Tab-separated table of C-alpha atoms in Angstrom:
chain	number	residue	atom	x	y	z
Z	1	MET	CA	7.044	0.671	-34.411
Z	2	GLY	CA	10.690	-0.025	-35.154
Z	3	ARG	CA	12.694	2.292	-37.357
Z	4	VAL	CA	12.823	-0.163	-40.265
Z	5	THR	CA	9.055	-0.629	-40.136
Z	6	ASP	CA	8.618	3.160	-40.076
Z	7	LEU	CA	10.696	3.516	-43.231
Z	8	ALA	CA	8.922	0.589	-44.896
Z	9	SER	CA	5.505	2.016	-44.064
Z	10	PHE	CA	6.541	5.434	-45.337
Z	11	ALA	CA	7.781	3.931	-48.591
Z	12	ALA	CA	4.449	2.135	-48.944
Z	13	LEU	CA	2.614	5.463	-48.628
Z	14	LEU	CA	4.574	6.796	-51.589
Z	15	ALA	CA	3.572	3.815	-53.754
Z	16	PRO	CA	0.374	3.950	-55.887
Z	17	GLU	CA	-1.804	2.093	-53.372
Z	18	GLY	CA	-0.661	4.363	-50.548
Z	19	GLN	CA	-1.330	7.443	-52.652
Z	20	THR	CA	-4.850	6.204	-53.380
Z	21	LEU	CA	-5.497	5.760	-49.664
Z	22	LEU	CA	-4.160	9.205	-48.773
Z	23	ALA	CA	-6.321	10.830	-51.434
Z	24	ALA	CA	-9.384	9.026	-50.071
Z	25	LEU	CA	-8.594	10.179	-46.511
Z	26	ARG	CA	-8.069	13.869	-47.266
Z	27	ASP	CA	-11.352	15.019	-45.718
Z	28	TYR	CA	-12.118	12.115	-43.419
Z	29	ASP	CA	-13.595	12.730	-39.969
Z	30	PRO	CA	-11.218	11.558	-37.186
Z	31	ALA	CA	-14.256	10.940	-34.968
Z	32	ARG	CA	-15.216	8.116	-37.364
Z	33	GLU	CA	-11.724	6.676	-37.618
Z	34	LEU	CA	-12.644	3.195	-36.353
Z	35	ALA	CA	-15.388	2.780	-38.947
Z	36	VAL	CA	-13.189	4.226	-41.701
Z	37	ALA	CA	-10.310	1.922	-40.769
Z	38	SER	CA	-12.573	-1.148	-40.741
Z	39	ARG	CA	-13.926	-0.310	-44.188
Z	40	LEU	CA	-10.510	0.348	-45.728
Z	41	ARG	CA	-8.972	-2.840	-44.311
Z	42	ARG	CA	-11.357	-4.895	-46.423
Z	43	ASP	CA	-9.432	-3.843	-49.519
Z	44	HIS	CA	-5.996	-2.790	-48.266
Z	45	PRO	CA	-3.301	-4.217	-45.940
Z	46	ALA	CA	-3.930	-3.322	-42.289
Z	47	GLU	CA	-0.435	-1.850	-41.796
Z	48	LEU	CA	-0.842	0.408	-44.819
Z	49	VAL	CA	-4.254	1.600	-43.624
Z	50	THR	CA	-2.780	2.385	-40.201
Z	51	ALA	CA	0.089	4.347	-41.772
Z	52	ALA	CA	-2.284	6.242	-44.081
Z	53	LEU	CA	-4.628	7.163	-41.244
Z	54	GLY	CA	-1.689	8.395	-39.181
Z	55	GLN	CA	-0.428	10.526	-42.060
Z	56	ALA	CA	-3.937	11.883	-42.721
Z	57	ARG	CA	-4.207	12.987	-39.088
Z	58	LEU	CA	-0.833	14.727	-39.273
Z	59	ARG	CA	-1.816	16.495	-42.478
Z	60	GLN	CA	-4.982	17.814	-40.877
Z	61	ARG	CA	-2.938	19.166	-37.953
Z	62	ALA	CA	-0.445	20.720	-40.358
Z	63	VAL	CA	-3.075	22.789	-42.181
Z	64	ALA	CA	-2.799	25.500	-39.500
Z	65	LYS	CA	0.904	25.941	-40.295
Z	66	PHE	CA	1.144	25.201	-43.997
Z	67	GLY	CA	-2.321	25.857	-45.401
Z	68	ALA	CA	-4.596	23.182	-46.849
Z	69	GLU	CA	-3.092	23.101	-50.353
Z	70	ASP	CA	0.444	22.303	-49.176
Z	71	ALA	CA	-0.409	20.311	-46.044
Z	72	HIS	CA	-2.442	17.719	-47.952
Z	73	ARG	CA	0.443	17.137	-50.380
Z	74	MET	CA	3.202	17.009	-47.777
Z	75	TYR	CA	4.455	14.254	-45.467
Z	76	PHE	CA	4.952	14.643	-41.732
Z	77	THR	CA	6.215	12.993	-38.588
Z	78	PRO	CA	4.589	13.810	-35.217
Z	79	ASN	CA	7.632	15.821	-34.120
Z	80	GLY	CA	7.821	17.419	-37.543
Z	81	VAL	CA	4.331	18.873	-37.259
Z	82	GLU	CA	4.953	20.070	-33.726
Z	83	GLN	CA	8.314	21.717	-34.317
Z	84	SER	CA	8.110	22.930	-37.909
Z	85	THR	CA	8.045	26.612	-38.757
Z	86	ARG	CA	4.765	28.227	-39.763
Z	87	ALA	CA	4.854	28.818	-43.528
Z	88	SER	CA	4.324	32.585	-43.219
Z	89	VAL	CA	7.293	32.924	-40.852
Z	90	GLY	CA	9.492	30.705	-43.021
Z	91	ALA	CA	8.609	32.750	-46.108
Z	92	TYR	CA	9.459	36.006	-44.333
Z	93	ARG	CA	12.829	34.658	-43.225
Z	94	ALA	CA	13.585	33.257	-46.677
Z	95	ASP	CA	12.747	36.595	-48.317
Z	96	ARG	CA	15.111	38.331	-45.936
Z	97	MET	CA	17.850	35.834	-46.811
Z	98	LYS	CA	17.233	36.516	-50.503
Z	99	ALA	CA	17.419	40.281	-49.917
Z	100	LEU	CA	20.793	39.756	-48.234
Z	101	GLY	CA	22.099	38.236	-51.463
Z	102	VAL	CA	22.059	34.624	-50.241
Z	103	GLY	CA	21.905	32.075	-53.085
Z	104	SER	CA	22.603	28.857	-51.171
Z	105	VAL	CA	21.911	27.719	-47.614
Z	106	ALA	CA	22.977	24.779	-45.469
Z	107	ASP	CA	19.788	24.055	-43.500
Z	108	LEU	CA	20.996	22.155	-40.456
Z	109	CYS	CA	18.389	20.262	-38.387
Z	110	SER	CA	15.920	20.601	-41.258
Z	111	GLY	CA	13.082	18.623	-39.710
Z	112	ILE	CA	10.424	17.759	-42.297
Z	113	GLY	CA	11.654	20.611	-44.494
Z	114	GLY	CA	9.394	23.568	-43.780
Z	115	ASP	CA	12.255	26.061	-43.895
Z	116	ALA	CA	13.946	24.337	-46.838
Z	117	ILE	CA	10.687	24.659	-48.774
Z	118	ALA	CA	10.407	28.372	-47.975
Z	119	LEU	CA	14.020	28.975	-48.990
Z	120	ALA	CA	13.625	27.032	-52.231
Z	121	ARG	CA	10.478	28.940	-53.107
Z	122	ALA	CA	12.517	32.127	-52.720
Z	123	GLY	CA	14.893	30.770	-55.366
Z	124	ILE	CA	17.618	29.681	-52.934
Z	125	SER	CA	19.300	26.290	-53.291
Z	126	VAL	CA	19.269	24.302	-50.041
Z	127	LEU	CA	21.161	21.449	-48.444
Z	128	ALA	CA	18.666	19.997	-45.940
Z	129	VAL	CA	20.353	17.946	-43.213
Z	130	ASP	CA	18.704	15.796	-40.548
Z	131	ARG	CA	20.127	12.833	-38.683
Z	132	ASP	CA	16.827	10.918	-38.493
Z	133	PRO	CA	16.361	8.630	-41.539
Z	134	LEU	CA	12.562	8.844	-41.555
Z	135	THR	CA	12.625	12.641	-41.272
Z	136	ALA	CA	15.141	12.868	-44.110
Z	137	GLU	CA	12.844	10.746	-46.273
Z	138	ALA	CA	9.966	13.081	-45.438
Z	139	VAL	CA	12.017	16.085	-46.598
Z	140	ARG	CA	12.841	14.308	-49.851
Z	141	ALA	CA	9.187	13.414	-50.407
Z	142	ASN	CA	8.058	16.955	-49.625
Z	143	ALA	CA	10.524	18.455	-52.080
Z	144	ALA	CA	9.217	16.117	-54.775
Z	145	ALA	CA	5.546	16.693	-53.927
Z	146	LEU	CA	5.961	20.470	-54.157
Z	147	GLY	CA	8.132	20.434	-57.286
Z	148	LEU	CA	11.261	21.659	-55.508
Z	149	SER	CA	13.607	18.675	-55.869
Z	150	ASP	CA	15.945	20.621	-58.156
Z	151	LEU	CA	16.598	23.154	-55.384
Z	152	ILE	CA	16.626	20.903	-52.294
Z	153	GLU	CA	19.365	18.336	-51.696
Z	154	VAL	CA	18.653	16.066	-48.710
Z	155	ARG	CA	21.343	14.473	-46.592
Z	156	CYS	CA	20.802	12.155	-43.615
Z	157	ALA	CA	23.737	12.977	-41.381
Z	158	ASP	CA	24.891	14.458	-38.094
Z	159	VAL	CA	24.925	18.234	-38.600
Z	160	THR	CA	28.203	18.533	-36.703
Z	161	GLU	CA	29.920	16.641	-39.547
Z	162	ILE	CA	28.715	18.932	-42.361
Z	163	ASP	CA	31.166	21.201	-44.183
Z	164	THR	CA	29.200	24.429	-44.663
Z	165	SER	CA	31.973	26.350	-46.441
Z	166	PRO	CA	30.468	25.902	-49.957
Z	167	TYR	CA	27.262	27.719	-48.912
Z	168	ASP	CA	26.449	31.419	-48.714
Z	169	ALA	CA	24.633	31.017	-45.400
Z	170	VAL	CA	23.807	28.618	-42.612
Z	171	PHE	CA	20.390	28.157	-41.041
Z	172	VAL	CA	20.125	26.205	-37.792
Z	173	ASP	CA	16.899	25.228	-36.063
Z	174	PRO	CA	17.949	23.202	-33.004
Z	175	ALA	CA	15.427	20.819	-31.438
Z	176	ARG	CA	13.852	22.539	-28.446
Z	177	ARG	CA	11.686	19.685	-27.248
Z	178	GLY	CA	12.696	16.610	-25.315
Z	179	GLY	CA	10.981	13.688	-23.654
Z	180	ARG	CA	9.592	16.008	-20.999
Z	181	GLY	CA	8.369	18.769	-23.274
Z	182	ARG	CA	9.829	22.162	-24.102
Z	183	ILE	CA	13.482	22.866	-23.378
Z	184	PHE	CA	14.175	26.342	-22.015
Z	185	ASP	CA	17.949	26.174	-21.484
Z	186	PRO	CA	19.631	27.084	-24.816
Z	187	GLU	CA	22.544	24.815	-23.961
Z	188	ALA	CA	20.112	21.893	-23.684
Z	189	TYR	CA	18.977	22.388	-27.300
Z	190	SER	CA	19.993	19.672	-29.748
Z	191	PRO	CA	22.544	20.740	-30.892
Z	192	PRO	CA	23.348	23.274	-28.128
Z	193	LEU	CA	23.108	26.974	-28.913
Z	194	SER	CA	26.859	27.372	-28.367
Z	195	TRP	CA	27.540	24.902	-31.195
Z	196	ALA	CA	25.041	26.682	-33.475
Z	197	VAL	CA	26.727	30.023	-32.754
Z	198	GLU	CA	30.130	28.627	-33.683
Z	199	ALA	CA	28.665	27.226	-36.905
Z	200	ALA	CA	27.197	30.664	-37.641
Z	201	ARG	CA	30.532	32.387	-37.076
Z	202	LYS	CA	32.123	30.219	-39.772
Z	203	SER	CA	29.660	31.392	-42.421
Z	204	PRO	CA	29.314	34.785	-44.173
Z	205	ARG	CA	25.641	34.865	-43.164
Z	206	ALA	CA	23.632	32.832	-40.705
Z	207	ALA	CA	20.271	32.654	-39.005
Z	208	LEU	CA	19.649	30.664	-35.836
Z	209	LYS	CA	16.064	29.972	-34.819
Z	210	VAL	CA	15.647	30.062	-31.032
Z	211	ALA	CA	12.810	30.162	-28.529
Z	212	PRO	CA	11.284	33.646	-28.107
Z	213	GLY	CA	11.960	33.461	-24.383
Z	214	ILE	CA	15.719	33.411	-24.878
Z	215	PRO	CA	17.410	35.638	-22.281
Z	216	HIS	CA	18.837	38.770	-23.866
Z	217	GLU	CA	22.140	38.123	-22.138
Z	218	ALA	CA	22.388	34.821	-24.062
Z	219	VAL	CA	22.418	36.660	-27.409
Z	220	PRO	CA	25.996	36.901	-28.776
Z	221	ALA	CA	27.277	40.476	-29.134
Z	222	GLU	CA	27.841	40.106	-32.884
Z	223	ALA	CA	24.293	38.869	-33.535
Z	224	GLU	CA	21.180	40.803	-34.452
Z	225	ALA	CA	18.166	39.482	-32.522
Z	226	GLU	CA	14.740	39.581	-34.143
Z	227	TRP	CA	11.494	38.522	-32.472
Z	228	ILE	CA	8.701	37.537	-34.867
Z	229	SER	CA	4.970	37.367	-34.217
Z	230	ASP	CA	2.266	36.171	-36.586
Z	231	GLY	CA	-1.310	37.277	-36.076
Z	232	GLY	CA	-0.395	38.575	-32.630
Z	233	ASP	CA	1.223	35.313	-31.424
Z	234	VAL	CA	4.977	35.349	-30.820
Z	235	LYS	CA	6.403	32.479	-32.860
Z	236	GLU	CA	10.161	32.651	-32.555
Z	237	ALA	CA	13.326	34.656	-32.211
Z	238	VAL	CA	16.061	34.620	-34.844
Z	239	LEU	CA	19.723	35.395	-34.269
Z	240	TRP	CA	21.145	36.872	-37.467
Z	241	PHE	CA	24.882	36.903	-38.172
Z	242	GLY	CA	26.435	39.091	-40.840
Z	243	THR	CA	23.748	41.788	-40.593
Z	244	GLU	CA	23.612	44.397	-37.785
Z	245	PRO	CA	25.616	43.342	-34.725
Z	246	GLY	CA	23.838	44.174	-31.472
Z	247	ALA	CA	20.593	45.267	-33.147
Z	248	ARG	CA	17.230	44.347	-31.620
Z	249	ARG	CA	13.998	44.361	-33.604
Z	250	ALA	CA	10.416	43.126	-33.526
Z	251	THR	CA	8.699	42.043	-36.740
Z	252	LEU	CA	4.946	41.588	-36.983
Z	253	LEU	CA	3.361	39.347	-39.582
Z	254	PRO	CA	1.403	39.343	-41.796
Z	255	SER	CA	1.968	43.111	-42.192
Z	256	GLY	CA	5.762	42.838	-42.078
Z	257	ALA	CA	6.006	45.953	-39.887
Z	258	THR	CA	9.414	46.050	-38.200
Z	259	LEU	CA	10.339	48.065	-35.130
Z	260	ALA	CA	14.049	48.604	-34.509
Z	261	GLY	CA	15.471	49.300	-31.083
Z	262	ARG	CA	17.078	52.673	-30.407
Z	263	GLY	CA	18.367	52.056	-26.896
Z	264	LEU	CA	15.778	54.272	-25.221
Z	265	PRO	CA	15.479	54.479	-21.419
Z	266	ASP	CA	12.423	53.059	-19.671
Z	267	PRO	CA	9.316	55.243	-20.145
Z	268	GLU	CA	8.051	57.286	-17.238
Z	269	VAL	CA	5.095	56.056	-15.172
Z	270	ARG	CA	2.032	58.268	-15.454
Z	271	PRO	CA	-1.681	58.166	-14.546
Z	272	VAL	CA	-4.005	56.222	-16.813
Z	273	GLY	CA	-5.087	58.410	-19.727
Z	274	ARG	CA	-7.952	58.059	-22.145
Z	275	TYR	CA	-6.247	55.297	-24.121
Z	276	LEU	CA	-4.394	52.165	-23.118
Z	277	TYR	CA	-2.057	50.398	-25.549
Z	278	GLU	CA	-1.137	46.717	-25.343
Z	279	PRO	CA	2.137	46.192	-27.247
Z	280	ASP	CA	2.481	43.145	-29.471
Z	281	GLY	CA	4.227	40.213	-27.802
Z	282	ALA	CA	7.212	40.479	-30.153
Z	283	VAL	CA	7.688	44.107	-29.071
Z	284	ILE	CA	7.640	43.066	-25.421
Z	285	ARG	CA	10.036	40.142	-25.941
Z	286	ALA	CA	12.427	42.424	-27.820
Z	287	HIS	CA	12.347	44.946	-24.937
Z	288	LEU	CA	11.078	47.683	-27.253
Z	289	VAL	CA	8.133	48.979	-25.232
Z	290	ALA	CA	10.005	52.283	-24.777
Z	291	GLU	CA	10.158	52.734	-28.554
Z	292	VAL	CA	6.377	52.233	-28.781
Z	293	ALA	CA	5.744	54.596	-25.877
Z	294	GLU	CA	7.805	57.301	-27.584
Z	295	GLU	CA	5.846	56.824	-30.817
Z	296	LEU	CA	2.585	57.205	-28.873
Z	297	ASP	CA	3.819	60.071	-26.687
Z	298	GLY	CA	2.839	57.812	-23.796
Z	299	GLY	CA	4.066	56.390	-20.523
Z	300	LEU	CA	3.650	53.240	-18.462
Z	301	ILE	CA	0.802	52.673	-16.004
Z	302	ASP	CA	3.250	50.770	-13.795
Z	303	GLY	CA	7.002	50.378	-13.908
Z	304	THR	CA	6.704	46.582	-14.160
Z	305	ILE	CA	3.748	46.302	-16.566
Z	306	ALA	CA	3.983	46.544	-20.375
Z	307	TYR	CA	0.849	48.661	-20.802
Z	308	VAL	CA	1.332	52.105	-22.343
Z	309	THR	CA	-1.106	54.926	-21.656
Z	310	SER	CA	-1.732	58.144	-23.547
Z	311	ASP	CA	-4.417	60.789	-23.972
Z	312	ALA	CA	-3.938	60.642	-27.739
Z	313	LEU	CA	-5.189	58.023	-30.164
Z	314	VAL	CA	-2.237	57.262	-32.429
Z	315	PRO	CA	-2.552	54.479	-35.032
Z	316	THR	CA	0.309	52.006	-34.673
Z	317	PRO	CA	0.871	48.464	-35.914
Z	318	TYR	CA	2.857	47.665	-32.790
Z	319	ALA	CA	0.097	47.833	-30.158
Z	320	ALA	CA	-3.636	47.248	-29.746
Z	321	ALA	CA	-5.525	50.296	-28.439
Z	322	TYR	CA	-8.358	50.475	-25.893
Z	323	GLU	CA	-10.440	53.489	-24.973
Z	324	ILE	CA	-10.687	53.454	-21.169
Z	325	THR	CA	-13.989	54.488	-19.590
Z	326	ASP	CA	-13.415	53.444	-15.965
Z	327	GLU	CA	-10.526	52.850	-13.575
Z	328	LEU	CA	-11.454	50.974	-10.391
Z	329	PRO	CA	-9.566	49.300	-7.563
Z	330	PHE	CA	-9.875	45.532	-7.897
Z	331	ASN	CA	-13.290	44.614	-6.490
Z	332	LEU	CA	-15.507	41.934	-8.026
Z	333	LYS	CA	-18.721	43.234	-6.457
Z	334	LYS	CA	-18.176	46.696	-7.927
Z	335	LEU	CA	-17.317	45.196	-11.303
Z	336	LYS	CA	-20.420	43.021	-11.306
Z	337	ALA	CA	-22.626	45.994	-10.418
Z	338	LEU	CA	-21.085	48.204	-13.098
Z	339	LEU	CA	-21.468	45.557	-15.810
Z	340	ARG	CA	-25.063	44.880	-14.781
Z	341	GLU	CA	-25.857	48.602	-14.880
Z	342	ARG	CA	-24.435	48.861	-18.406
Z	343	GLU	CA	-26.070	45.620	-19.572
Z	344	VAL	CA	-22.812	44.022	-20.629
Z	345	GLY	CA	-23.291	40.489	-21.871
Z	346	THR	CA	-20.209	40.108	-24.054
Z	347	LEU	CA	-17.225	40.435	-21.752
Z	348	THR	CA	-13.574	40.167	-22.764
Z	349	VAL	CA	-11.193	39.818	-19.837
Z	350	LYS	CA	-7.450	40.390	-20.276
Z	351	LYS	CA	-4.771	40.407	-17.630
Z	352	ARG	CA	-1.211	41.516	-17.156
Z	353	GLY	CA	0.364	41.548	-13.720
Z	354	SER	CA	-2.688	39.977	-12.068
Z	355	ALA	CA	-2.984	36.531	-10.499
Z	356	VAL	CA	-6.721	36.364	-11.171
Z	357	GLU	CA	-7.758	34.167	-14.101
Z	358	PRO	CA	-10.095	35.680	-16.725
Z	359	GLU	CA	-12.410	32.651	-16.657
Z	360	GLU	CA	-12.881	33.123	-12.920
Z	361	ILE	CA	-13.986	36.723	-13.511
Z	362	ARG	CA	-16.508	35.743	-16.182
Z	363	ARG	CA	-17.894	32.990	-13.976
Z	364	LYS	CA	-18.380	35.243	-10.959
Z	365	VAL	CA	-19.770	38.388	-12.606
Z	366	LYS	CA	-22.165	36.434	-14.898
Z	367	PRO	CA	-22.397	39.036	-17.693
Z	368	LYS	CA	-25.814	39.472	-19.251
Z	369	GLY	CA	-27.140	41.977	-21.752
Z	370	PRO	CA	-26.785	43.318	-25.306
Z	371	ASN	CA	-23.611	45.389	-24.810
Z	372	ALA	CA	-19.903	44.546	-24.859
Z	373	ALA	CA	-16.929	45.631	-22.778
Z	374	THR	CA	-13.308	44.752	-22.099
Z	375	VAL	CA	-11.887	44.447	-18.591
Z	376	LEU	CA	-8.124	44.656	-18.136
Z	377	LEU	CA	-6.883	43.266	-14.835
Z	378	THR	CA	-3.540	44.836	-14.022
Z	379	ARG	CA	-1.597	47.044	-11.637
Z	380	VAL	CA	-1.538	50.826	-11.739
Z	381	ALA	CA	1.350	52.360	-9.780
Z	382	GLY	CA	1.589	49.084	-7.836
Z	383	ALA	CA	-2.105	48.774	-6.930
Z	384	PRO	CA	-4.362	45.961	-8.268
Z	385	THR	CA	-6.702	47.725	-10.679
Z	386	MET	CA	-9.555	47.055	-13.091
Z	387	LEU	CA	-9.612	49.112	-16.290
Z	388	ILE	CA	-12.850	48.980	-18.248
Z	389	GLY	CA	-13.063	50.046	-21.857
Z	390	ARG	CA	-13.458	48.945	-25.446
Z	391	PRO	CA	-11.013	48.142	-28.230
Z	392	VAL	CA	-10.259	50.717	-30.896
Z	393	ARG	CA	-9.596	49.436	-34.397
Z	394	PRO	CA	-6.449	50.570	-36.235
Z	395	ASP	CA	-8.621	52.888	-38.348
Z	396	GLY	CA	-9.836	54.610	-35.160
Z	397	GLU	CA	-13.305	53.026	-34.999
Z	398	ARG	CA	-14.566	51.609	-31.707
């Protein structure tokens, strides 16, 4: 589809007939799309039906990030769904901006407006800038659909040409996907990280959204780096300017628990104790495993593996705990025999520092029985090892 046709089709979706189609497609089954399309084309233009079906598919995909209530009112592009911020993460970041006294933000590279929406809902006025005309129209439509037009100004422009001086803060979310997929080099972002950093330095406050795998050496000295996970999945890293230069922290959603770095040395390596702790991915990315180990009075099972061991059960939001019942050298025959003896039919296999795939383990040991167990494939003091145990809930129950 050409760009003009894209814009024309999008405008048609906003008209009464397009709105009627979108409402009718809210709960449609994509597996029956051909039949649905054939039926709708009897009463509506084929191009409009195609556009409505495409938007309905995008809305269904967006539910995971924005929730059903918002997703089915919003408008998306394929890239916008893929690259937009999860609503819970955007809300956390917006609340932090508000707590810093920010009243206005220049949101550069706004995409379909996920972050602009979160900022506006926090009471912050936003200039949302994107150079793609269709994406800019989607932001404008989303602001209207969610009743936020008074707080969100949309501008279709190149972000490098925007004067950010009238705003309290700058937010930049560079594109980190290209024609070949994810981009890992920060200087290959669009715009490059170096440009975003310079834009941040010109503003009293700034937040730059970057990939969680950003090398620590790429973080500017004057920036605070925060890694954020949601439900145990690491979602992003944020470089904050105008806060705590050089600070490192991990924030876990939905609890909001935040662990700040204290510059601790690497924990000592010790034998596997009664409990094994698996730090949250944000903790690991932020290089704060030592802080968790100190909190747990624990050590590492291997100098290169982010598993903490301790003889004490200490509740912590920063790591999942397992009670270890067996420690065995890696041997599938021994594992199969042990699981058969204990009648384990529900088997969870996790790995860290092992080349063996969990699905391969499940396929070969063929678990069967009424009991459950967790197998952790890892290294202990350099040796391939199997740790068998069971998860312990935060309240201490197994």
